[in-house]
PDB file of C-alpha atoms and ligand atoms in Angstrom:
ATOM      1  CA  UNK M 118      34.113 -23.217  -1.336  1.00 91.00           C
ATOM      2  CA  UNK M 119      35.038 -23.693  -5.453  1.00 96.00           C
ATOM      3  CA  UNK M 120      32.079 -23.690  -8.115  1.00 97.00           C
ATOM      4  CA  UNK M 121      32.117 -26.091 -10.883  1.00 97.00           C
ATOM      5  CA  UNK M 122      34.494 -23.349 -13.080  1.00 97.00           C
ATOM      6  CA  UNK M 123      36.932 -22.996 -10.133  1.00 97.00           C
ATOM      7  CA  UNK M 124      35.294 -19.460  -8.881  1.00 97.00           C
ATOM      8  CA  UNK M 125      36.118 -19.127  -5.194  1.00 98.00           C
ATOM      9  CA  UNK M 126      32.752 -17.714  -4.101  1.00 98.00           C
ATOM     10  CA  UNK M 127      32.974 -15.408  -1.288  1.00 98.00           C
ATOM     11  CA  UNK M 128      30.798 -12.928  -1.450  1.00 98.00           C
ATOM     12  CA  UNK M 129      26.660 -12.657   0.042  1.00 98.00           C
ATOM     13  CA  UNK M 130      24.400 -10.300  -1.173  1.00 97.00           C
ATOM     14  CA  UNK M 131      21.337 -10.469   0.824  1.00 98.00           C
ATOM     15  CA  UNK M 132      18.106  -8.670  -0.157  1.00 97.00           C
ATOM     16  CA  UNK M 133      16.454  -7.912   3.475  1.00 97.00           C
ATOM     17  CA  UNK M 134      13.060  -6.649   1.589  1.00 96.00           C
ATOM     18  CA  UNK M 135      11.442  -6.572  -1.680  1.00 95.00           C
ATOM     19  CA  UNK M 136      10.112  -2.601  -0.511  1.00 96.00           C
ATOM     20  CA  UNK M 137      11.564   0.299  -1.650  1.00 97.00           C
ATOM     21  CA  UNK M 138      10.499   4.118  -1.362  1.00 97.00           C
ATOM     22  CA  UNK M 139      11.018   5.425  -4.823  1.00 98.00           C
ATOM     23  CA  UNK M 140       9.939   4.179  -8.004  1.00 98.00           C
ATOM     24  CA  UNK M 141      12.663   3.876 -10.444  1.00 97.00           C
ATOM     25  CA  UNK M 142      11.330   3.385 -13.918  1.00 97.00           C
ATOM     26  CA  UNK M 143      14.031   1.046 -14.847  1.00 95.00           C
ATOM     27  CA  UNK M 144      13.510  -1.324 -11.947  1.00 95.00           C
ATOM     28  CA  UNK M 145       9.311  -0.948 -10.649  1.00 93.00           C
ATOM     29  CA  UNK M 146       6.000   0.139 -11.898  1.00 93.00           C
ATOM     30  CA  UNK M 147       4.526   3.407 -10.491  1.00 94.00           C
ATOM     31  CA  UNK M 148       1.999   1.632  -8.377  1.00 93.00           C
ATOM     32  CA  UNK M 149       4.327  -0.615  -6.809  1.00 89.00           C
ATOM     33  CA  UNK M 150       4.155  -4.207  -6.796  1.00 88.00           C
ATOM     34  CA  UNK M 151       2.257  -6.524  -4.179  1.00 92.00           C
ATOM     35  CA  UNK M 152       4.812  -6.934  -1.371  1.00 91.00           C
ATOM     36  CA  UNK M 153       6.135 -10.279   0.065  1.00 94.00           C
ATOM     37  CA  UNK M 154       4.231 -11.366   3.203  1.00 95.00           C
ATOM     38  CA  UNK M 155       5.542 -10.903   6.425  1.00 93.00           C
ATOM     39  CA  UNK M 156       5.385 -14.609   7.211  1.00 96.00           C
ATOM     40  CA  UNK M 157       7.202 -15.451   3.816  1.00 96.00           C
ATOM     41  CA  UNK M 158      10.322 -12.717   4.583  1.00 97.00           C
ATOM     42  CA  UNK M 159      12.980 -13.955   6.120  1.00 98.00           C
ATOM     43  CA  UNK M 160      13.519 -13.081   9.872  1.00 98.00           C
ATOM     44  CA  UNK M 161      16.240 -11.401  11.333  1.00 98.00           C
ATOM     45  CA  UNK M 162      17.089 -14.799  13.006  1.00 98.00           C
ATOM     46  CA  UNK M 163      17.164 -16.469   9.999  1.00 98.00           C
ATOM     47  CA  UNK M 164      19.249 -14.025   8.219  1.00 98.00           C
ATOM     48  CA  UNK M 165      21.930 -14.458  10.839  1.00 98.00           C
ATOM     49  CA  UNK M 166      21.896 -18.178  10.736  1.00 98.00           C
ATOM     50  CA  UNK M 167      22.073 -18.570   7.232  1.00 98.00           C
ATOM     51  CA  UNK M 168      24.809 -15.899   7.302  1.00 98.00           C
ATOM     52  CA  UNK M 169      26.807 -18.245  10.280  1.00 98.00           C
ATOM     53  CA  UNK M 170      26.463 -21.813   7.687  1.00 98.00           C
ATOM     54  CA  UNK M 171      27.910 -19.122   5.163  1.00 98.00           C
ATOM     55  CA  UNK M 172      31.209 -18.296   6.711  1.00 98.00           C
ATOM     56  CA  UNK M 173      31.414 -21.775   7.703  1.00 98.00           C
ATOM     57  CA  UNK M 174      31.208 -22.438   3.922  1.00 98.00           C
ATOM     58  CA  UNK M 175      33.846 -19.349   2.985  1.00 98.00           C
ATOM     59  CA  UNK M 176      31.960 -16.418   2.625  1.00 98.00           C
ATOM     60  CA  UNK M 177      33.367 -13.519   4.382  1.00 98.00           C
ATOM     61  CA  UNK M 178      32.080 -10.334   2.675  1.00 98.00           C
ATOM     62  CA  UNK M 179      28.476  -9.484   2.853  1.00 98.00           C
ATOM     63  CA  UNK M 180      26.445  -6.644   1.483  1.00 98.00           C
ATOM     64  CA  UNK M 181      22.400  -5.736   2.742  1.00 98.00           C
ATOM     65  CA  UNK M 182      20.652  -4.540  -0.319  1.00 98.00           C
ATOM     66  CA  UNK M 183      16.677  -4.723  -1.120  1.00 95.00           C
ATOM     67  CA  UNK M 184      14.572  -3.331  -2.483  1.00 95.00           C
ATOM     68  CA  UNK M 185      15.731  -0.290  -0.276  1.00 98.00           C
ATOM     69  CA  UNK M 186      17.449  -1.861   2.929  1.00 98.00           C
ATOM     70  CA  UNK M 187      16.829   1.080   5.305  1.00 98.00           C
ATOM     71  CA  UNK M 188      13.026   1.039   5.155  1.00 98.00           C
ATOM     72  CA  UNK M 189      13.115  -2.766   6.539  1.00 98.00           C
ATOM     73  CA  UNK M 190      12.134  -2.349  10.242  1.00 97.00           C
ATOM     74  CA  UNK M 191      14.861  -2.740  12.806  1.00 98.00           C
ATOM     75  CA  UNK M 192      18.073  -2.863   9.869  1.00 98.00           C
ATOM     76  CA  UNK M 193      20.542  -1.577  12.342  1.00 98.00           C
ATOM     77  CA  UNK M 194      19.478  -4.275  14.499  1.00 98.00           C
ATOM     78  CA  UNK M 195      20.173  -6.773  11.951  1.00 98.00           C
ATOM     79  CA  UNK M 196      23.613  -5.160  10.862  1.00 98.00           C
ATOM     80  CA  UNK M 197      24.558  -5.669  14.965  1.00 98.00           C
ATOM     81  CA  UNK M 198      23.639  -9.501  14.528  1.00 98.00           C
ATOM     82  CA  UNK M 199      25.886  -9.773  11.224  1.00 98.00           C
ATOM     83  CA  UNK M 200      28.571  -7.478  12.770  1.00 97.00           C
ATOM     84  CA  UNK M 201      28.886  -9.853  15.633  1.00 95.00           C
ATOM     85  CA  UNK M 202      29.607 -12.877  13.196  1.00 98.00           C
ATOM     86  CA  UNK M 203      33.262 -14.149  13.463  1.00 97.00           C
ATOM     87  CA  UNK M 204      34.604 -14.456   9.971  1.00 97.00           C
ATOM     88  CA  UNK M 205      32.644 -11.481   8.634  1.00 97.00           C
ATOM     89  CA  UNK M 206      35.743  -9.081   7.125  1.00 96.00           C
ATOM     90  CA  UNK M 207      33.424  -6.986   5.396  1.00 97.00           C
ATOM     91  CA  UNK M 208      29.628  -6.090   5.245  1.00 98.00           C
ATOM     92  CA  UNK M 209      28.460  -3.240   3.188  1.00 98.00           C
ATOM     93  CA  UNK M 210      24.872  -1.891   1.930  1.00 98.00           C
ATOM     94  CA  UNK M 211      23.829  -0.838  -1.230  1.00 98.00           C
ATOM     95  CA  UNK M 212      21.005   2.195  -0.522  1.00 98.00           C
ATOM     96  CA  UNK M 213      19.009   4.864  -2.279  1.00 98.00           C
ATOM     97  CA  UNK M 214      20.236   7.113   0.424  1.00 98.00           C
ATOM     98  CA  UNK M 215      16.847   8.723   0.898  1.00 98.00           C
ATOM     99  CA  UNK M 216      16.890   7.637   4.775  1.00 98.00           C
ATOM    100  CA  UNK M 217      20.602   7.789   5.263  1.00 98.00           C
ATOM    101  CA  UNK M 218      20.230  10.899   7.292  1.00 97.00           C
ATOM    102  CA  UNK M 219      18.760   9.272   9.622  1.00 97.00           C
ATOM    103  CA  UNK M 220      20.329   6.188   9.324  1.00 98.00           C
ATOM    104  CA  UNK M 221      23.908   6.528   8.376  1.00 98.00           C
ATOM    105  CA  UNK M 222      25.786   7.038  11.678  1.00 98.00           C
ATOM    106  CA  UNK M 223      23.572   4.161  13.794  1.00 98.00           C
ATOM    107  CA  UNK M 224      24.587   2.226  10.977  1.00 98.00           C
ATOM    108  CA  UNK M 225      27.988   2.776  11.144  1.00 98.00           C
ATOM    109  CA  UNK M 226      27.985   2.189  15.246  1.00 98.00           C
ATOM    110  CA  UNK M 227      26.318  -0.682  14.296  1.00 98.00           C
ATOM    111  CA  UNK M 228      29.241  -2.064  12.288  1.00 98.00           C
ATOM    112  CA  UNK M 229      28.469  -1.233   8.771  1.00 98.00           C
ATOM    113  CA  UNK M 230      31.744  -0.609   6.778  1.00 98.00           C
ATOM    114  CA  UNK M 231      31.162   0.943   3.478  1.00 98.00           C
ATOM    115  CA  UNK M 232      28.177   2.203   2.022  1.00 98.00           C
ATOM    116  CA  UNK M 233      27.269   2.054  -1.953  1.00 98.00           C
ATOM    117  CA  UNK M 234      24.493   5.037  -2.829  1.00 98.00           C
ATOM    118  CA  UNK M 235      22.406   4.686  -5.814  1.00 98.00           C
ATOM    119  CA  UNK M 236      22.245   8.315  -7.334  1.00 98.00           C
ATOM    120  CA  UNK M 237      21.131   8.513 -11.197  1.00 98.00           C
ATOM    121  CA  UNK M 238      21.171  12.308 -11.643  1.00 98.00           C
ATOM    122  CA  UNK M 239      22.329  15.320  -9.473  1.00 98.00           C
ATOM    123  CA  UNK M 240      19.475  17.321 -10.914  1.00 98.00           C
ATOM    124  CA  UNK M 241      16.611  17.424  -9.036  1.00 98.00           C
ATOM    125  CA  UNK M 242      14.037  17.532 -11.857  1.00 98.00           C
ATOM    126  CA  UNK M 243      15.950  14.766 -13.642  1.00 98.00           C
ATOM    127  CA  UNK M 244      16.035  12.864 -10.583  1.00 98.00           C
ATOM    128  CA  UNK M 245      12.260  13.383  -9.676  1.00 98.00           C
ATOM    129  CA  UNK M 246      11.288  11.658 -13.095  1.00 98.00           C
ATOM    130  CA  UNK M 247      13.683   8.777 -12.810  1.00 98.00           C
ATOM    131  CA  UNK M 248      12.643   7.555  -9.394  1.00 98.00           C
ATOM    132  CA  UNK M 249       8.949   9.208  -9.382  1.00 98.00           C
ATOM    133  CA  UNK M 250      10.050  10.870  -6.462  1.00 98.00           C
ATOM    134  CA  UNK M 251      11.176  14.270  -5.455  1.00 98.00           C
ATOM    135  CA  UNK M 252      13.947  13.140  -2.944  1.00 98.00           C
ATOM    136  CA  UNK M 253      17.087  14.332  -3.884  1.00 98.00           C
ATOM    137  CA  UNK M 254      17.467  16.817  -1.433  1.00 98.00           C
ATOM    138  CA  UNK M 255      16.900  14.285   1.016  1.00 98.00           C
ATOM    139  CA  UNK M 256      19.547  11.961  -0.577  1.00 98.00           C
ATOM    140  CA  UNK M 257      21.929  14.707  -1.013  1.00 98.00           C
ATOM    141  CA  UNK M 258      21.676  15.475   2.799  1.00 98.00           C
ATOM    142  CA  UNK M 259      22.415  11.509   3.448  1.00 98.00           C
ATOM    143  CA  UNK M 260      25.347  11.696   1.360  1.00 98.00           C
ATOM    144  CA  UNK M 261      26.937  14.678   3.334  1.00 98.00           C
ATOM    145  CA  UNK M 262      25.627  13.173   6.781  1.00 98.00           C
ATOM    146  CA  UNK M 263      27.344   9.885   5.938  1.00 98.00           C
ATOM    147  CA  UNK M 264      30.145  11.739   4.298  1.00 98.00           C
ATOM    148  CA  UNK M 265      30.563  12.597   8.261  1.00 98.00           C
ATOM    149  CA  UNK M 266      30.534   9.424   9.660  1.00 98.00           C
ATOM    150  CA  UNK M 267      33.854   7.803   9.070  1.00 96.00           C
ATOM    151  CA  UNK M 268      32.713   4.859   6.536  1.00 98.00           C
ATOM    152  CA  UNK M 269      35.444   2.809   4.810  1.00 97.00           C
ATOM    153  CA  UNK M 270      34.309   4.124   1.718  1.00 98.00           C
ATOM    154  CA  UNK M 271      31.377   5.380   0.164  1.00 98.00           C
ATOM    155  CA  UNK M 272      30.610   4.856  -3.502  1.00 98.00           C
ATOM    156  CA  UNK M 273      27.310   6.122  -6.142  1.00 98.00           C
ATOM    157  CA  UNK M 274      26.089   4.268  -8.390  1.00 97.00           C
ATOM    158  CA  UNK M 275      24.616   5.674 -11.155  1.00 98.00           C
ATOM    159  CA  UNK M 276      22.401   3.912 -13.256  1.00 97.00           C
ATOM    160  CA  UNK M 277      23.066   4.995 -17.519  1.00 97.00           C
ATOM    161  CA  UNK M 278      20.700   4.214 -20.560  1.00 95.00           C
ATOM    162  CA  UNK M 279      24.039   3.608 -22.425  1.00 93.00           C
ATOM    163  CA  UNK M 280      27.173   5.020 -20.997  1.00 93.00           C
ATOM    164  CA  UNK M 281      28.544   8.118 -18.526  1.00 95.00           C
ATOM    165  CA  UNK M 282      28.028  10.455 -21.559  1.00 96.00           C
ATOM    166  CA  UNK M 283      24.707  11.116 -20.891  1.00 98.00           C
ATOM    167  CA  UNK M 284      23.638  14.795 -19.113  1.00 98.00           C
ATOM    168  CA  UNK M 285      22.733  12.789 -15.976  1.00 98.00           C
ATOM    169  CA  UNK M 286      25.444  10.577 -15.539  1.00 98.00           C
ATOM    170  CA  UNK M 287      27.796  14.024 -16.324  1.00 98.00           C
ATOM    171  CA  UNK M 288      26.103  15.976 -13.049  1.00 98.00           C
ATOM    172  CA  UNK M 289      26.507  12.494 -10.892  1.00 98.00           C
ATOM    173  CA  UNK M 290      30.325  12.286 -12.110  1.00 98.00           C
ATOM    174  CA  UNK M 291      30.571  16.032 -11.661  1.00 98.00           C
ATOM    175  CA  UNK M 292      28.979  15.501  -8.099  1.00 98.00           C
ATOM    176  CA  UNK M 293      31.366  12.502  -7.085  1.00 98.00           C
ATOM    177  CA  UNK M 294      34.524  14.528  -8.351  1.00 98.00           C
ATOM    178  CA  UNK M 295      33.146  17.746  -5.889  1.00 98.00           C
ATOM    179  CA  UNK M 296      32.630  15.679  -3.390  1.00 98.00           C
ATOM    180  CA  UNK M 297      35.317  13.155  -3.594  1.00 98.00           C
ATOM    181  CA  UNK M 298      33.320  10.115  -4.398  1.00 98.00           C
ATOM    182  CA  UNK M 299      33.853   7.207  -6.899  1.00 97.00           C
ATOM    183  CA  UNK M 300      30.970   6.627  -9.015  1.00 97.00           C
ATOM    184  CA  UNK M 301      30.189   3.257 -10.711  1.00 96.00           C
ATOM    185  CA  UNK M 302      28.100   3.589 -14.326  1.00 96.00           C
ATOM    186  CA  UNK M 303      25.820   0.498 -14.654  1.00 95.00           C
ATOM    187  CA  UNK M 304      24.086   0.650 -17.735  1.00 94.00           C
ATOM    188  CA  UNK M 305      20.547  -0.421 -17.636  1.00 94.00           C
ATOM    189  CA  UNK M 306      20.136  -4.321 -17.678  1.00 90.00           C
ATOM    190  CA  UNK M 307      17.071  -6.241 -18.209  1.00 88.00           C
ATOM    191  CA  UNK M 308      16.938  -9.434 -16.640  1.00 85.00           C
ATOM    192  CA  UNK M 309      13.774 -10.964 -18.961  1.00 84.00           C
ATOM    193  CA  UNK M 310      15.732 -10.922 -21.967  1.00 86.00           C
ATOM    194  CA  UNK M 311      19.588 -10.995 -20.687  1.00 77.00           C
ATOM    195  CA  UNK M 312      21.182  -7.993 -21.231  1.00 83.00           C
ATOM    196  CA  UNK M 313      23.498  -7.211 -18.925  1.00 80.00           C
ATOM    197  CA  UNK M 314      26.900  -5.497 -19.375  1.00 81.00           C
ATOM    198  CA  UNK M 315      30.024  -4.791 -17.328  1.00 81.00           C
ATOM    199  CA  UNK M 316      30.089  -2.077 -14.893  1.00 85.00           C
ATOM    200  CA  UNK M 317      32.078   0.486 -16.016  1.00 83.00           C
ATOM    201  CA  UNK M 318      33.964   1.204 -12.801  1.00 77.00           C
ATOM    202  CA  UNK M 319      33.443  -2.162 -11.263  1.00 76.00           C
ATOM    203  CA  UNK M 320      33.638  -5.228 -11.538  1.00 71.00           C
ATOM    204  CA  UNK M 321      29.845  -6.446 -11.605  1.00 72.00           C
ATOM    205  CA  UNK M 322      28.624  -8.342 -14.835  1.00 77.00           C
ATOM    206  CA  UNK M 323      31.751 -10.288 -15.575  1.00 87.00           C
ATOM    207  CA  UNK M 324      30.708 -13.464 -15.256  1.00 92.00           C
ATOM    208  CA  UNK M 325      34.186 -15.051 -15.656  1.00 93.00           C
ATOM    209  CA  UNK M 326      35.413 -13.698 -11.745  1.00 94.00           C
ATOM    210  CA  UNK M 327      31.907 -13.791 -10.719  1.00 94.00           C
ATOM    211  CA  UNK M 328      32.295 -14.971  -6.921  1.00 96.00           C
ATOM    212  CA  UNK M 329      28.816 -13.940  -5.388  1.00 96.00           C
ATOM    213  CA  UNK M 330      25.816 -16.068  -4.573  1.00 97.00           C
ATOM    214  CA  UNK M 331      22.350 -14.101  -3.282  1.00 97.00           C
ATOM    215  CA  UNK M 332      20.197 -14.774  -0.755  1.00 97.00           C
ATOM    216  CA  UNK M 333      16.231 -13.380  -1.534  1.00 96.00           C
ATOM    217  CA  UNK M 334      14.173 -11.685   0.592  1.00 95.00           C
ATOM    218  CA  UNK M 335      12.101 -14.394   0.914  1.00 95.00           C
ATOM    219  CA  UNK M 336      14.751 -16.763   1.694  1.00 97.00           C
ATOM    220  CA  UNK M 337      15.962 -18.446  -1.886  1.00 97.00           C
ATOM    221  CA  UNK M 338      19.584 -18.963  -2.341  1.00 97.00           C
ATOM    222  CA  UNK M 339      20.295 -17.890  -5.864  1.00 96.00           C
ATOM    223  CA  UNK M 340      23.400 -18.871  -7.974  1.00 96.00           C
ATOM    224  CA  UNK M 341      22.991 -16.142 -10.565  1.00 94.00           C
ATOM    225  CA  UNK M 342      21.345 -12.734 -10.968  1.00 90.00           C
ATOM    226  CA  UNK M 343      20.500 -13.836 -14.786  1.00 88.00           C
ATOM    227  CA  UNK M 344      19.256 -17.375 -13.917  1.00 88.00           C
ATOM    228  CA  UNK M 345      16.181 -18.738 -12.396  1.00 90.00           C
ATOM    229  CA  UNK M 346      17.561 -21.402 -10.326  1.00 93.00           C
ATOM    230  CA  UNK M 347      16.958 -20.750  -6.502  1.00 96.00           C
ATOM    231  CA  UNK M 348      17.591 -23.082  -3.426  1.00 97.00           C
ATOM    232  CA  UNK M 349      14.757 -22.139  -0.438  1.00 98.00           C
ATOM    233  CA  UNK M 350      16.247 -22.100   2.941  1.00 98.00           C
ATOM    234  CA  UNK M 351      13.310 -22.731   4.336  1.00 98.00           C
ATOM    235  CA  UNK M 352      13.084 -26.174   2.555  1.00 98.00           C
ATOM    236  CA  UNK M 353      16.807 -27.211   2.388  1.00 98.00           C
ATOM    237  CA  UNK M 354      18.331 -25.703   5.400  1.00 98.00           C
ATOM    238  CA  UNK M 355      20.652 -22.844   4.941  1.00 98.00           C
ATOM    239  CA  UNK M 356      24.181 -24.861   4.404  1.00 97.00           C
ATOM    240  CA  UNK M 357      22.332 -27.177   1.972  1.00 98.00           C
ATOM    241  CA  UNK M 358      20.882 -24.625   0.408  1.00 98.00           C
ATOM    242  CA  UNK M 359      24.053 -23.023  -0.282  1.00 98.00           C
ATOM    243  CA  UNK M 360      26.007 -25.840  -1.400  1.00 98.00           C
ATOM    244  CA  UNK M 361      22.888 -26.359  -4.290  1.00 98.00           C
ATOM    245  CA  UNK M 362      23.293 -22.636  -5.269  1.00 97.00           C
ATOM    246  CA  UNK M 363      27.035 -23.157  -5.628  1.00 98.00           C
ATOM    247  CA  UNK M 364      27.177 -26.301  -7.271  1.00 97.00           C
ATOM    248  CA  UNK M 365      24.978 -25.516  -9.769  1.00 96.00           C
ATOM    249  CA  UNK M 366      26.298 -21.664 -10.630  1.00 96.00           C
ATOM    250  CA  UNK M 367      26.326 -21.466 -14.466  1.00 94.00           C
ATOM    251  CA  UNK M 368      29.080 -20.531 -16.486  1.00 94.00           C
ATOM    252  CA  UNK M 369      27.660 -17.429 -17.794  1.00 90.00           C
ATOM    253  CA  UNK M 370      24.419 -15.958 -16.565  1.00 87.00           C
ATOM    254  CA  UNK M 371      21.717 -16.115 -19.373  1.00 85.00           C
ATOM    255  CA  UNK M 372      17.792 -14.573 -18.542  1.00 84.00           C
ATOM    256  CA  UNK M 373      16.077 -14.536 -16.230  1.00 85.00           C
ATOM    257  CA  UNK M 374      11.725 -14.450 -16.182  1.00 85.00           C
ATOM    258  CA  UNK M 375      11.301 -15.096 -12.114  1.00 82.00           C
ATOM    259  CA  UNK M 376      13.446 -12.416 -10.389  1.00 81.00           C
ATOM    260  CA  UNK M 377      13.312  -8.749 -10.465  1.00 82.00           C
ATOM    261  CA  UNK M 378      15.991  -6.622  -9.271  1.00 85.00           C
ATOM    262  CA  UNK M 379      14.027  -5.404  -6.676  1.00 82.00           C
ATOM    263  CA  UNK M 380      13.388  -8.824  -5.164  1.00 77.00           C
ATOM    264  CA  UNK M 381      16.847  -9.960  -5.666  1.00 79.00           C
ATOM    265  CA  UNK M 382      19.127  -6.847  -4.851  1.00 74.00           C
ATOM    266  CA  UNK M 383      20.771  -5.326  -8.330  1.00 69.00           C
TER     267      UNK M 383
HETATM  268  N1  SAM O 448      17.265   0.244  -3.253  1.00 66.21           N
HETATM  269  C1  SAM O 448      18.543  -0.006  -3.087  1.00 66.21           C
HETATM  270  C2  SAM O 448      19.146   1.306  -4.311  1.00 66.21           C
HETATM  271  O1  SAM O 448      18.587   2.078  -4.498  1.00 66.21           O
HETATM  272  O2  SAM O 448      20.707   1.356  -4.371  1.00 66.21           O
HETATM  273  C3  SAM O 448      19.346  -1.022  -3.280  1.00 66.21           C
HETATM  274  C4  SAM O 448      18.546  -1.929  -4.222  1.00 66.21           C
HETATM  275  S1  SAM O 448      18.845  -1.737  -6.020  1.00 66.21           S
HETATM  276  C5  SAM O 448      17.686  -2.615  -6.608  1.00 66.21           C
HETATM  277  C6  SAM O 448      20.445  -2.065  -6.201  1.00 66.21           C
HETATM  278  C7  SAM O 448      20.942  -1.436  -6.952  1.00 66.21           C
HETATM  279  O3  SAM O 448      20.604  -1.904  -8.392  1.00 66.21           O
HETATM  280  C8  SAM O 448      20.561  -0.384  -8.034  1.00 66.21           C
HETATM  281  O4  SAM O 448      21.948   0.591  -8.078  1.00 66.21           O
HETATM  282  C9  SAM O 448      19.559  -0.127  -8.824  1.00 66.21           C
HETATM  283  O5  SAM O 448      20.131   1.367  -9.612  1.00 66.21           O
HETATM  284  C10 SAM O 448      20.506  -0.872  -9.442  1.00 66.21           C
HETATM  285  N2  SAM O 448      19.193  -1.261 -10.582  1.00 66.21           N
HETATM  286  C11 SAM O 448      17.793  -1.551 -10.325  1.00 66.21           C
HETATM  287  N3  SAM O 448      17.149  -1.886 -11.947  1.00 66.21           N
HETATM  288  C12 SAM O 448      18.100  -1.708 -12.438  1.00 66.21           C
HETATM  289  C13 SAM O 448      18.174  -2.669 -13.900  1.00 66.21           C
HETATM  290  N4  SAM O 448      17.186  -2.767 -14.833  1.00 66.21           N
HETATM  291  N5  SAM O 448      19.289  -2.424 -14.673  1.00 66.21           N
HETATM  292  C14 SAM O 448      20.721  -2.255 -13.979  1.00 66.21           C
HETATM  293  N6  SAM O 448      20.841  -1.490 -12.299  1.00 66.21           N
HETATM  294  C15 SAM O 448      19.542  -1.722 -11.682  1.00 66.21           C
END
């Protein structure tokens, strides 16, 4: 599926929930946000039907994200349902890792291939300050557990103010070296003002090679993180909503006043 600028769209990111068990200072207010009502949330059947349509249009790579995907009830079943769709070559998840000690093995058994685990500091106090939860020990246990499950790849995502030379980023880099895990450094972005950066160690943020569309937790297909455009699956149907989103993918992101990282998946 080519967009107007000849970019081949093969990658779908699905936000399965807007809820999260952390409150990262750059992502969510301390008191949380008004959660999407259950009736507005895409059901697993709707998500699976959507992915089936997406595959017929050229999507072959899917990432589950959120909110925090592991807090969505039945997430292992959703992974099983998506794994069963012919044409999906890669299924991965972005998670904060807090619940991985419980979910790493069942998710792997269900067919999940790769994990990106968010880790903004390897120092317990800093981690608690950034995420507003003292959950570093759980995350580290989750990472160790996941490393024993045989995933194809586990990467760490570290959000930084400016660059990888900050103390928290250095602590994560050292942790990554110790464990043999790749680290990607993501400079804090601002959807409201259109401040975004190419990910250090990854390709996110480079609009010229963007191959992505996104499905929000309440079922809007979004052509770009930094755009307010979205097409409702419930209104247009999955395939038409995807065609509309791909057809309106901008050359370059600008800004978004209606999306937040926690509801469109970061
Ligand atoms: N809860 C999961 C997690 O923490 O990985 C998945 C969702 S989270 C929104 C996905 C990614 O977006 C995380 O790596 C997070 O750090 C990143 N993120 C959230 N807000 C951001 C911001 N303002 N700038 C840059 N990255 C951000």
